[in-house]
Coordinates of C-alpha atoms and ligand atoms in Angstrom, one line a residue:
X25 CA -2.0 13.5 23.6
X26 CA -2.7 15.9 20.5
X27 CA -5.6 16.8 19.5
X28 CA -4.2 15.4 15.5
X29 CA -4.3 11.9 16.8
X30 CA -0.9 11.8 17.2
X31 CA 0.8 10.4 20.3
X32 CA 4.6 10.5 19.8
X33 CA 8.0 10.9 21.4
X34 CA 8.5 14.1 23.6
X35 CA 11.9 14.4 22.5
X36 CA 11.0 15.0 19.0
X37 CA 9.6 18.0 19.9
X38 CA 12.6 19.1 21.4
X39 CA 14.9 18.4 18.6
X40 CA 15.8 21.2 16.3
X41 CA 15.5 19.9 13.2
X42 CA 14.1 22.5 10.7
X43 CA 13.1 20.6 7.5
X44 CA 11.1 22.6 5.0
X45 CA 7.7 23.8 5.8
X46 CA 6.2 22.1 2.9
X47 CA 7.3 19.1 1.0
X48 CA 6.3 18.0 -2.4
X49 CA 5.0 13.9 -3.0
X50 CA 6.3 13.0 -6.5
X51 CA 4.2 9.4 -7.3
X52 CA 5.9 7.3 -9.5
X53 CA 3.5 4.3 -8.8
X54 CA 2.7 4.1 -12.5
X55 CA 6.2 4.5 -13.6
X56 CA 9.1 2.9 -11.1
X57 CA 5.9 1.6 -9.4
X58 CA 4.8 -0.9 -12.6
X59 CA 9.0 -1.8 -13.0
X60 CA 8.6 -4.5 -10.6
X61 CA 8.8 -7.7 -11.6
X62 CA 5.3 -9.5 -12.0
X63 CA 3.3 -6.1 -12.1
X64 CA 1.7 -4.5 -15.1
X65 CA -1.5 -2.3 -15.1
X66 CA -3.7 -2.2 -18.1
X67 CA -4.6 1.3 -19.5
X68 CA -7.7 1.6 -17.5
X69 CA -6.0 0.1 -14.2
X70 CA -3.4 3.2 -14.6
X71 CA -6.5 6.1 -15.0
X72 CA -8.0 4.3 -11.8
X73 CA -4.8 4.8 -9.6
X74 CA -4.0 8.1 -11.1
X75 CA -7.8 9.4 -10.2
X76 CA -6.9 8.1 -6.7
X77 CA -3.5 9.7 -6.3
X78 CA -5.3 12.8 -7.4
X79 CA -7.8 12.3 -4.3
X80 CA -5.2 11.6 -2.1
X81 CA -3.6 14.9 -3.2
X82 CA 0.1 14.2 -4.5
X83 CA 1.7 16.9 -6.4
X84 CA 3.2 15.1 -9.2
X85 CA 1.8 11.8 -10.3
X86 CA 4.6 10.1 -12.8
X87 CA 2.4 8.4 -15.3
X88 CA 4.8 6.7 -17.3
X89 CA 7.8 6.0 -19.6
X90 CA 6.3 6.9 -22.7
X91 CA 9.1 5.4 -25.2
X92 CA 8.6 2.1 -24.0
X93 CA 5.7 1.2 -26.2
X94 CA 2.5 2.1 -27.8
X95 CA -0.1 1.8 -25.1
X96 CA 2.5 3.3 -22.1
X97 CA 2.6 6.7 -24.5
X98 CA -1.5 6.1 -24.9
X99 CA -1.9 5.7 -20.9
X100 CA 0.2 8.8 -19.9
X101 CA -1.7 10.6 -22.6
X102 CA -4.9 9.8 -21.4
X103 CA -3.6 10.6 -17.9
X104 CA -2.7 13.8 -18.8
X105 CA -6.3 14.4 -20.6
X106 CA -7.7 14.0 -17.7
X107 CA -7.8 17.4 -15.9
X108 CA -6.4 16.6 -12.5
X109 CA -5.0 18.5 -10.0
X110 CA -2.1 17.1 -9.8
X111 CA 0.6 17.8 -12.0
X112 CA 1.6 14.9 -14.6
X113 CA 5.4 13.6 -15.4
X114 CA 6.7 11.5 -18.2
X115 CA 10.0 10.2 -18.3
X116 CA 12.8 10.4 -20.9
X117 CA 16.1 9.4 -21.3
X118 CA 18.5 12.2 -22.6
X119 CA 17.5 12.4 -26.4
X120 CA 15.8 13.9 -28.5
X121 CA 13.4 11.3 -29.2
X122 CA 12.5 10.3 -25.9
X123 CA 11.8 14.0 -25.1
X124 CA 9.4 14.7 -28.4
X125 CA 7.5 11.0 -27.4
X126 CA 7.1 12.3 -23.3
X127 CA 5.6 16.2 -24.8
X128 CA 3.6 14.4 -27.4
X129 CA 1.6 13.0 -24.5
X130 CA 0.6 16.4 -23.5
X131 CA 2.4 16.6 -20.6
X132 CA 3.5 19.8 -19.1
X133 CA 6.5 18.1 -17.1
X134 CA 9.3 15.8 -18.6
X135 CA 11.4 14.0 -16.0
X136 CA 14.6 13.2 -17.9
X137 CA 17.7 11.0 -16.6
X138 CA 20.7 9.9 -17.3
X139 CA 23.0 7.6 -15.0
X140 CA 26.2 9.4 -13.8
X141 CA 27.9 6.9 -11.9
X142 CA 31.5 5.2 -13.5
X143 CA 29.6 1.8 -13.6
X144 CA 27.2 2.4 -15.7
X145 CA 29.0 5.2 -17.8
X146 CA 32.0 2.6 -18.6
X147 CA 29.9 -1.0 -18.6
X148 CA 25.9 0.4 -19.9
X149 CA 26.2 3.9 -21.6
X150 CA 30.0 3.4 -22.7
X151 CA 30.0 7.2 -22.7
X152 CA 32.3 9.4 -21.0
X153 CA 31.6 11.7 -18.1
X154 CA 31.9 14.8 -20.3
X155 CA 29.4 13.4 -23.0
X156 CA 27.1 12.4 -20.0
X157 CA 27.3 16.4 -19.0
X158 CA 26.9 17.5 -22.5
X159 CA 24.1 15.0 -23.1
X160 CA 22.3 16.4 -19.9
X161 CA 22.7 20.0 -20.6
X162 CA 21.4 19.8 -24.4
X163 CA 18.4 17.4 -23.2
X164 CA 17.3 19.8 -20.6
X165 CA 17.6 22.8 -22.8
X166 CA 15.3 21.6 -25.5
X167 CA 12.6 20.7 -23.4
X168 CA 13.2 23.9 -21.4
X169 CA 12.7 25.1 -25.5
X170 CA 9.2 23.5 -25.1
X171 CA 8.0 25.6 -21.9
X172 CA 7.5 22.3 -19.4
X173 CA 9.0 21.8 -16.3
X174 CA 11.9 20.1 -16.3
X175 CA 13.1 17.5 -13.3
X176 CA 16.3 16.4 -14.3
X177 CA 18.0 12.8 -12.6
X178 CA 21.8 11.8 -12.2
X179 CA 20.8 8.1 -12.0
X180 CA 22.7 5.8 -9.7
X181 CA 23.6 9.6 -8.2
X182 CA 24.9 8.1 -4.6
X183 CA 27.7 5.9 -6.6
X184 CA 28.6 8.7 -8.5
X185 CA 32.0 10.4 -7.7
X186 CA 30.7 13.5 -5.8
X187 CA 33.2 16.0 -7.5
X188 CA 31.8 15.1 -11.0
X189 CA 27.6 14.9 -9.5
X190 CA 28.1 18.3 -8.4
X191 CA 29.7 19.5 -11.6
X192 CA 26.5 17.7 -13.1
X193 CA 24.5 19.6 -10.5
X194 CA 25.6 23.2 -11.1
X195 CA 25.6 22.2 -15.4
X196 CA 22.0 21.0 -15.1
X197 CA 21.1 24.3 -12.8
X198 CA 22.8 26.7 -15.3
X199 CA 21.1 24.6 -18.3
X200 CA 17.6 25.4 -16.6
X201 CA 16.7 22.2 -15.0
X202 CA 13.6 23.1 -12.5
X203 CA 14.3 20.1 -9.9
X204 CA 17.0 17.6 -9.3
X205 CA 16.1 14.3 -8.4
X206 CA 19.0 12.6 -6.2
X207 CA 18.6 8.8 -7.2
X208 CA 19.9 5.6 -4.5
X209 CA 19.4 3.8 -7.6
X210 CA 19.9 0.6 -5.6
X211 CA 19.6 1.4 -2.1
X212 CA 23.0 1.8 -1.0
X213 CA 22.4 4.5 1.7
X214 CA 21.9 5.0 5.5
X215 CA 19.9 7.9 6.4
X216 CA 23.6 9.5 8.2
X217 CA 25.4 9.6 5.3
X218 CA 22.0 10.4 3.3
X219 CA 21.9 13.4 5.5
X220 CA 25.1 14.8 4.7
X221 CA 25.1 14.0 1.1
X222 CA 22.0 16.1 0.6
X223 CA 23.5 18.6 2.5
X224 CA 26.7 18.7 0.5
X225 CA 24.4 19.1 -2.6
X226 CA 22.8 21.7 -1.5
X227 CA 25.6 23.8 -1.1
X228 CA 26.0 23.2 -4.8
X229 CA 22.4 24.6 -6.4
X230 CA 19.7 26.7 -5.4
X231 CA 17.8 24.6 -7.7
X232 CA 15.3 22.6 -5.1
X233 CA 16.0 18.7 -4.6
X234 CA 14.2 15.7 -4.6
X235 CA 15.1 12.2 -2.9
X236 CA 14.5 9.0 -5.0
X237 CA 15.1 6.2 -2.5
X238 CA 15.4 2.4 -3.3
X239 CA 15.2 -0.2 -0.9
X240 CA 17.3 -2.4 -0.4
X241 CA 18.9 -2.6 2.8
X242 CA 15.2 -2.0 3.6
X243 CA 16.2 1.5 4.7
X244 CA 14.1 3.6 2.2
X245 CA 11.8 5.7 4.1
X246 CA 14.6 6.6 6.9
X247 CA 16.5 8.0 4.0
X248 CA 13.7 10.0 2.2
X249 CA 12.9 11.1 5.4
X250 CA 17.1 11.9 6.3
X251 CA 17.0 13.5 2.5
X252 CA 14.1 16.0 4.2
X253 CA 15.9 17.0 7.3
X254 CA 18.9 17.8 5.3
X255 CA 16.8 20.3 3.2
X256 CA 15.0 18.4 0.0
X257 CA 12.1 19.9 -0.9
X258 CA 10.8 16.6 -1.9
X259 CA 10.4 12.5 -2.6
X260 CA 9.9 10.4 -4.8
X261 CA 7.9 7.3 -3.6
X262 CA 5.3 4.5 -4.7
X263 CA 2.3 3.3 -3.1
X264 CA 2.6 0.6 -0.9
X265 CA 6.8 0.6 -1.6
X266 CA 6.1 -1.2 -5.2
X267 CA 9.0 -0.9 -7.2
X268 CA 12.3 -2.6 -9.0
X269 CA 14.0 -5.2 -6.7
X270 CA 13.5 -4.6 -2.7
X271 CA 10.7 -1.2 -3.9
X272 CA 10.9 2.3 -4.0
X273 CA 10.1 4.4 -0.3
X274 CA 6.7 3.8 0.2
X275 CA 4.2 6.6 0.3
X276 CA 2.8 5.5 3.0
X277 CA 5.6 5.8 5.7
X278 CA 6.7 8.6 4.2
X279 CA 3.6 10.8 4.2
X280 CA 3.2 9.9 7.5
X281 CA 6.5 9.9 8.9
X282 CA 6.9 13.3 7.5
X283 CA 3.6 15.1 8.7
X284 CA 3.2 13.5 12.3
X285 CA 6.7 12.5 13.1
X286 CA 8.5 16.1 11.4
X287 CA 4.8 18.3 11.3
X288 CA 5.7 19.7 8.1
X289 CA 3.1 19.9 5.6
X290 CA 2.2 17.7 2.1
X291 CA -0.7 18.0 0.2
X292 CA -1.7 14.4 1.2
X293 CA -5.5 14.0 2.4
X294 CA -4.4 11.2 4.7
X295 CA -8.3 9.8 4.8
X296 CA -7.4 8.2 1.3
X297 CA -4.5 6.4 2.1
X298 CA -5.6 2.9 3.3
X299 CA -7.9 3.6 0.1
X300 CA -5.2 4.3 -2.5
X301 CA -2.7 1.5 -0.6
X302 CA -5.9 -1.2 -1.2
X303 CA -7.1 0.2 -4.7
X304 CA -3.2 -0.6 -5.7
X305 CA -2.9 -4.0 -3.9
X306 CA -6.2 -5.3 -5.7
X307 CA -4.5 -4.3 -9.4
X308 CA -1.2 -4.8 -8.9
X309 CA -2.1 -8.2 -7.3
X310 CA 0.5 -7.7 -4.8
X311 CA -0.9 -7.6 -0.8
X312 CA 1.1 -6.5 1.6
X313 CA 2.5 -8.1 5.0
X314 CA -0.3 -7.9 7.5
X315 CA 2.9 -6.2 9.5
X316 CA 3.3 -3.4 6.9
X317 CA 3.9 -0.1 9.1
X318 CA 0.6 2.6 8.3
X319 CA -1.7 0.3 6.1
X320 CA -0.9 -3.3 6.9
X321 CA -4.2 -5.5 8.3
X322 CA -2.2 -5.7 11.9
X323 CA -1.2 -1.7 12.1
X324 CA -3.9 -0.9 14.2
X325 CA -4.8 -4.5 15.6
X326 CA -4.3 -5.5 19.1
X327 CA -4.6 -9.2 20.5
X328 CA -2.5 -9.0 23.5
X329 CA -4.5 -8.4 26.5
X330 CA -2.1 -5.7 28.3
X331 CA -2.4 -3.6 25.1
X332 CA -6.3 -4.4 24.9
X333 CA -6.9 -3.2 28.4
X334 CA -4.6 -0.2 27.7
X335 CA -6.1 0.6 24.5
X336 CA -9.6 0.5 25.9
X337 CA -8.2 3.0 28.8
X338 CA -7.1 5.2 26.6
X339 CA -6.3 4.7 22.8
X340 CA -3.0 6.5 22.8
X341 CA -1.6 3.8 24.8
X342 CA -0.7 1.3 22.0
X343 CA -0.6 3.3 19.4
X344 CA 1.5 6.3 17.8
X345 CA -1.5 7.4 15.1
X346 CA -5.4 7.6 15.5
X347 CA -6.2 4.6 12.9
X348 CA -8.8 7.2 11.0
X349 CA -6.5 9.4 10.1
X350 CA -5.3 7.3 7.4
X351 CA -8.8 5.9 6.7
X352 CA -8.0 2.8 8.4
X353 CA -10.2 1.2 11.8
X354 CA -8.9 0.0 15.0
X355 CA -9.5 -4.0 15.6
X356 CA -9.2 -6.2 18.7
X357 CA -8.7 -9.9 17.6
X358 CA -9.1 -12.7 20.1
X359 CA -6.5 -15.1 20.3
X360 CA -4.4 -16.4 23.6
X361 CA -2.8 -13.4 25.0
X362 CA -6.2 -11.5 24.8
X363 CA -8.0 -11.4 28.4
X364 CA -11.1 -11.3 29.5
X365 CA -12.1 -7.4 29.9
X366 CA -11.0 -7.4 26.2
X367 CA -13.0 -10.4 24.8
X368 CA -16.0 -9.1 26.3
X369 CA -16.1 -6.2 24.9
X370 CA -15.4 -7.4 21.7
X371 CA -18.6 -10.0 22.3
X372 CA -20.1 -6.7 23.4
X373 CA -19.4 -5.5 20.0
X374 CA -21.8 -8.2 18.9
X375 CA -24.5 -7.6 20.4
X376 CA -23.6 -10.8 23.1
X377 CA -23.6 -10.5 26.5
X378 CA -22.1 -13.3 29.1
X379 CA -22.5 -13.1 32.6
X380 CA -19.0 -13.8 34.7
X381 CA -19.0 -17.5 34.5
X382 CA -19.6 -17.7 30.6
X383 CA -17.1 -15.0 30.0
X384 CA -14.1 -17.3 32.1
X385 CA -15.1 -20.1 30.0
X386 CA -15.0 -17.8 26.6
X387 CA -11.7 -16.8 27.8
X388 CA -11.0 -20.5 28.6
X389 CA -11.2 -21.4 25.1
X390 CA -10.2 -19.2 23.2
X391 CA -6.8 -19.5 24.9
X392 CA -6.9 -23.1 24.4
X393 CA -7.5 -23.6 20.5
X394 CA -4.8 -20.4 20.8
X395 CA -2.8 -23.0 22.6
X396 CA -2.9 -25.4 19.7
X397 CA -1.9 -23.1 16.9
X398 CA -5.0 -21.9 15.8
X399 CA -6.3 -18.1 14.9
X400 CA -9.8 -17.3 16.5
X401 CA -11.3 -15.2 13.6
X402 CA -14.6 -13.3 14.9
X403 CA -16.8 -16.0 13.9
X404 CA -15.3 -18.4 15.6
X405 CA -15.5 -16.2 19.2
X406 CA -19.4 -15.5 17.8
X407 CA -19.2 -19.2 17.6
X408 CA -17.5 -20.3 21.0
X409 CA -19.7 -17.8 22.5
X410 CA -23.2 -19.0 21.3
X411 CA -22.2 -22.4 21.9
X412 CA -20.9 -21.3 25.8
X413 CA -23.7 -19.3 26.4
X414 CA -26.4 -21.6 24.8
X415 CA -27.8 -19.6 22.0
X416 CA -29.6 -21.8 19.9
X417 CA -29.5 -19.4 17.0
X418 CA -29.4 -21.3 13.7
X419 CA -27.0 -20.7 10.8
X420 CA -29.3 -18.6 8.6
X421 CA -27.3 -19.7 5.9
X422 CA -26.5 -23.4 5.2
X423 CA -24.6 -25.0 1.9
X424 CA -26.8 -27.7 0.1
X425 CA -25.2 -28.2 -3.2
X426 CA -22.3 -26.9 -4.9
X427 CA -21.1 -28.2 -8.4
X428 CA -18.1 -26.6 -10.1
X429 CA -16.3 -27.2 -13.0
X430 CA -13.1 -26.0 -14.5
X431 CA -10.3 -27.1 -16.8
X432 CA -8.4 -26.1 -19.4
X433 CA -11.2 -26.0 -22.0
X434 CA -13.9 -24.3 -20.2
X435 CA -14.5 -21.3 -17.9
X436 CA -14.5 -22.3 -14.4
X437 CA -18.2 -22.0 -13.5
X438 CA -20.1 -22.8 -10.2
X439 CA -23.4 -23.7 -9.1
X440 CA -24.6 -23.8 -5.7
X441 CA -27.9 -24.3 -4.0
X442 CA -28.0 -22.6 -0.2
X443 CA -30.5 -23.0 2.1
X444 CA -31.6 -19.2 3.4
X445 CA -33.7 -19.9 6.4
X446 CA -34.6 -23.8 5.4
X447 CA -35.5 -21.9 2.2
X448 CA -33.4 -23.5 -1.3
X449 CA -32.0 -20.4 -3.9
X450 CA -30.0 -21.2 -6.2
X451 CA -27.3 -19.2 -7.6
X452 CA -24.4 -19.5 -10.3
X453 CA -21.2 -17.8 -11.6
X454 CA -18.0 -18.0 -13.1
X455 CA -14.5 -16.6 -12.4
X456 CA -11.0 -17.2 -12.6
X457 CA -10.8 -19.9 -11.3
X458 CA -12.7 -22.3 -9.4
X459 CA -12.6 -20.8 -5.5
X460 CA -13.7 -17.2 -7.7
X461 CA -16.7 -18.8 -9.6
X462 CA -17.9 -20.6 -6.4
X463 CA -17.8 -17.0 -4.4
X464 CA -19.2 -15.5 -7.5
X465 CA -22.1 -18.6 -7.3
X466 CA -22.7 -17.5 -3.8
X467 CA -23.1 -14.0 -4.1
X468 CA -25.4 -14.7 -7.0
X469 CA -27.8 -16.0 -5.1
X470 CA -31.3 -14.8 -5.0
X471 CA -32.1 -15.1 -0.8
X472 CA -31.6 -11.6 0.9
X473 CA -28.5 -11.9 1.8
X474 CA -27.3 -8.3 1.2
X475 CA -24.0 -7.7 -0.8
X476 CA -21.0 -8.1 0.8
X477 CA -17.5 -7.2 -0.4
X478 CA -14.6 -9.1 0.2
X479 CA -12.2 -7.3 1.5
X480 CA -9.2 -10.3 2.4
X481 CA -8.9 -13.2 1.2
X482 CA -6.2 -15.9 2.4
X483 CA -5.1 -19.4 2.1
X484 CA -2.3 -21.2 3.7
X485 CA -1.7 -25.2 3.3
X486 CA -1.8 -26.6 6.7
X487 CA 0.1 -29.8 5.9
X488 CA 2.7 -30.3 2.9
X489 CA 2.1 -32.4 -0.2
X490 CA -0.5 -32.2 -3.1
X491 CA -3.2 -33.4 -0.5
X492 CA -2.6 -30.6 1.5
X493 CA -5.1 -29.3 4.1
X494 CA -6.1 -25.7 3.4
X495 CA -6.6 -22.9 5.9
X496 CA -9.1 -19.9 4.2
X497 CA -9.4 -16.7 6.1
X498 CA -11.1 -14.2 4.6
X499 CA -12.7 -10.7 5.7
X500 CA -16.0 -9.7 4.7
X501 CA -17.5 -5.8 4.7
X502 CA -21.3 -5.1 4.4
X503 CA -21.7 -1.3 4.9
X504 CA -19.2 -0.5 7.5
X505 CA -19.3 -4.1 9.5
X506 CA -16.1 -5.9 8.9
X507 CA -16.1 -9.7 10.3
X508 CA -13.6 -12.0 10.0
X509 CA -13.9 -15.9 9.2
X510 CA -12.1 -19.3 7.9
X511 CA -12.4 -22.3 6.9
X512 CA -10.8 -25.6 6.5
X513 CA -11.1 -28.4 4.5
X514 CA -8.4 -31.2 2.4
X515 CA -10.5 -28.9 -0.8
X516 CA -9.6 -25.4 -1.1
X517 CA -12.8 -24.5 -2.8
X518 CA -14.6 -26.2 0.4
X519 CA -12.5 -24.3 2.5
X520 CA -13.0 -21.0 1.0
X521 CA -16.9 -21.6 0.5
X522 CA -16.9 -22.5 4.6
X523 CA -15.3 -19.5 5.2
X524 CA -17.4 -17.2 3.1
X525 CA -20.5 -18.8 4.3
X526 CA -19.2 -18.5 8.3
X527 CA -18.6 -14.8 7.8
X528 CA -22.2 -14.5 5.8
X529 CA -23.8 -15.6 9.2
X530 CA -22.0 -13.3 11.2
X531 CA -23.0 -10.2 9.4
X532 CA -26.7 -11.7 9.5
X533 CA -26.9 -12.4 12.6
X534 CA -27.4 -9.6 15.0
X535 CA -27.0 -7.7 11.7
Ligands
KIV1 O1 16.1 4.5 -9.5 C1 16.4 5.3 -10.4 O2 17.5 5.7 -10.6 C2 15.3 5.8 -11.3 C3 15.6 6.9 -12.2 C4 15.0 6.6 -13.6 C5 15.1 8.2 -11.6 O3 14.2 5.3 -11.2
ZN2 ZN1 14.0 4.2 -9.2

């Protein structure tokens, strides 16, 4: 065990694998980040994740393409006004043009690229590999001319004939080039062959080197990480692996894979990293697989009850990271693998105590609705307990009413009337749609309910067809109590109002 909250292979320790002391994050969330398909930030979405990637402490935060169009140039501008402490990129393709639009942003680092492979020379750029040179070399000197740093990128680099990438190399070195970017423009690499490629460029240029891994042969991360061992001084990646096709590396893995699995040092504050990965799955409106390795909902669950017991013996047992370290919590969820020494302490959690025989028949159930499919969310052990046990503690909160309305002429808007301890408040809202404006209804209401946030929200059609039977889960926080909770219901607004309203009681009772 270390005392870092890191619990990992002995052998590593006894490899010799000397990768630089200190590598450099590049985040180009904002730039290769926003080129997959479906996601666009607004202006103020982008100043919101670039003030986050400045708390999280990467180096370089790529805020754009600033060619592209009017309000990219306006974001990376305002990006760049805004005094952080990490350094800001703009990208540019080799011209003249696209290097005066990336410095009139006030940045003070232009990432310029051209692609060097015979593909795109004969087929996109219809150039030939000497005008691609020439084209490099004159780009970097005149922003060189301007007194920025300049990262330099041989796009599509790993299908480039490696006689001509290195004669690209050394030009670009001699031409002034600060940093070359090594670009697996789509994903062709295995970390082996990664490995000694960035090896064999290094033998080229003294000028440091970056890896710019695509995924897709979903092999991303092992190659940034390959791209480090072999002496790159540092990667390119995107928050939560967004990005062009399969995604770019994901900062995530690689931040962590690179400081507890190598121990060499980034200027990552690993507290904000379930932060920034959430901040960017709200606006990008992509959520990751509950699966996702670091920052996923399930990375530091446990349902099974060998792990439970194990992880409640000694944490290290299940798990290769302490959970805080990347300001995520460790959860036990109850479902049929968990046993009984777990689900009690969970129900210990909650304030419930059963004696022997109530825990067995707890256990007892839980394994049997487990049995027929279904997920035992917390409110539904709170439930099975209560009912078990006897508790005849009331739903504070009930549902009387709820009207909504929607079309495509109106708002969706919701009113709902609750009763709060036999008490009616009524509350209304509107949202996006009709599920939002009901949850927007409900929090509007008047009855002491305390604000909640909701964290998860999830919805999966138990049946096929129009009619359906929806499944909501959702996960509610109120101060640092998280609870779990679903619903179902042949209306997914009923469903998702059930759920809301479950999880509502659990964080008031015993609250
Ligand atoms: O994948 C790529 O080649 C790129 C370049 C623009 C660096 O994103
Ligand atoms: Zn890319």
């Amino acid at each position: 065990m270390s005392e870092k909250g890191f619990y990992l292979s002995h052998y590593v320790a006894r490899t010799n694998i000397k990768p630089p002391e200190r590598v450099y994050i590049f985040d180009t969330t904002l730039r290769d980040g926003e080129q997959t398909p479906g996601v666009t930030f607004t202006i103020d979405e982008k100043i919101a994740i670039a003030r986050q990637l400045d708390r999280l402490g990467v180096d370089i935060i790529e805020a754009g393409f600033p060619i592209t169009s009017k309000g990219e140039a306006e974001a990376v501008k305002k990006i760049a006004a805004e005094g952080l402490q990490a350094r800001v990129a703009a990208l540019a393709r080799t011209t003249k043009l696209d290097i005066d639009r990336a410095l009139d942003t006030g940045v003070d680092y232009v990432h310029i690229f051209i692609a060097t492979s015979d593909i795109h020379l004969e087929h996109k750029l219809k150039m030939t590999r000497e005008e691609v040179k020439q084209q490099s070399v004159e780009s970097i000197e005149y922003a060189k001319e301007h007194g920025v740093t300049v990262e330099f990128s041989p796009e599509d680099a790993t299908r480039t004939e490696i006689g001509y990438l290195k004669e690209i190399c050394r030009a670009v070195s001699e031409a002034g080039a600060d940093k070359i970017n090594v670009p697996d423009t789509v994903g062709v690499m295995t970390p082996r062959i990664t490995y000694e490629f960035f090896k064999d460029l290094k033998s080229v240029t003294d000028v440091p080197l970056s890896a710019h891994a695509h995924n897709d042969f979903g092999q991303a991360t092992a190659n940034s990480l390959a791209a480090i061992e072999a002496g790159a001084e540092q990667v390119h990646v995107c928050v939560n692996g967004l990005g062009e096709r399969a995604g770019n590396a994901s900062l995530e893995e690689v931040v962590m894979g690179l400081i507890a699995q190598y121990g060499v040092t980034t200027g990552i504050v690993t507290r904000q990293i379930a932060e920034t990965s959430d901040l960017v799955q709200r606006l990008s409106g992509f959520y990751l697989l509950p699966m996702t390795p670091i920052v996923g909902d399930n990375a530091f669950t446990h349902e099974a009850g060998i792990h439970v017991h194990g992880m409640l013996s000694h944490p290290g047992a299940y798990e290769p990271l302490t959970p805080e370290i990347v300001g995520k919590k460790r959860r036990f969820v109850a479902g049929k693998h968990t046993g009984r020494h777990a689900i009690d302490s969970m129900l210990e959690e909650m304030g419930v105590n059963p004696d022997r025989a109530q825990l067995k028949a707890i256990s007892a159930e839980v394994k049997r609705l487990g049995d027929r499919g279904k997920k035992v969310t917390d409110a539904d052990l709170y439930a099975i307990a209560r009912s078990v046990m006897d508790l005849k503690e009331e739903d504070r909160v009930k549902l009387k009413q709820l009207l909504v309305v929607t079309g495509n002429t109106v708002t969706p808007t919701a009113s709902v009337t609750l009763l709060v301890n036999e008490e009616e408040f009524n509350g209304s809202g509107i949202g996006n749609g009709p599920i939002d404006a009901a949850i927007n209804a409900i929090r509007n209401v008047k009855g002491n309910l305390g604000e909640f946030t909701l964290e998860r929200f999830s919805m999966k059609a138990i049946t096929g067809g129009t009619d359906a039977v929806a499944d909501v889960t959702v996960r509610l926080r109120q101060n640092n109590r998280y609870v779990t909770s679903n619903g179902v219901s042949g209306d997914t607004v009923m469903a998702s109002v059930e759920a809301i309203l479950k999880g509502m009681n659990r964080l008031l009772h015993n609250g």
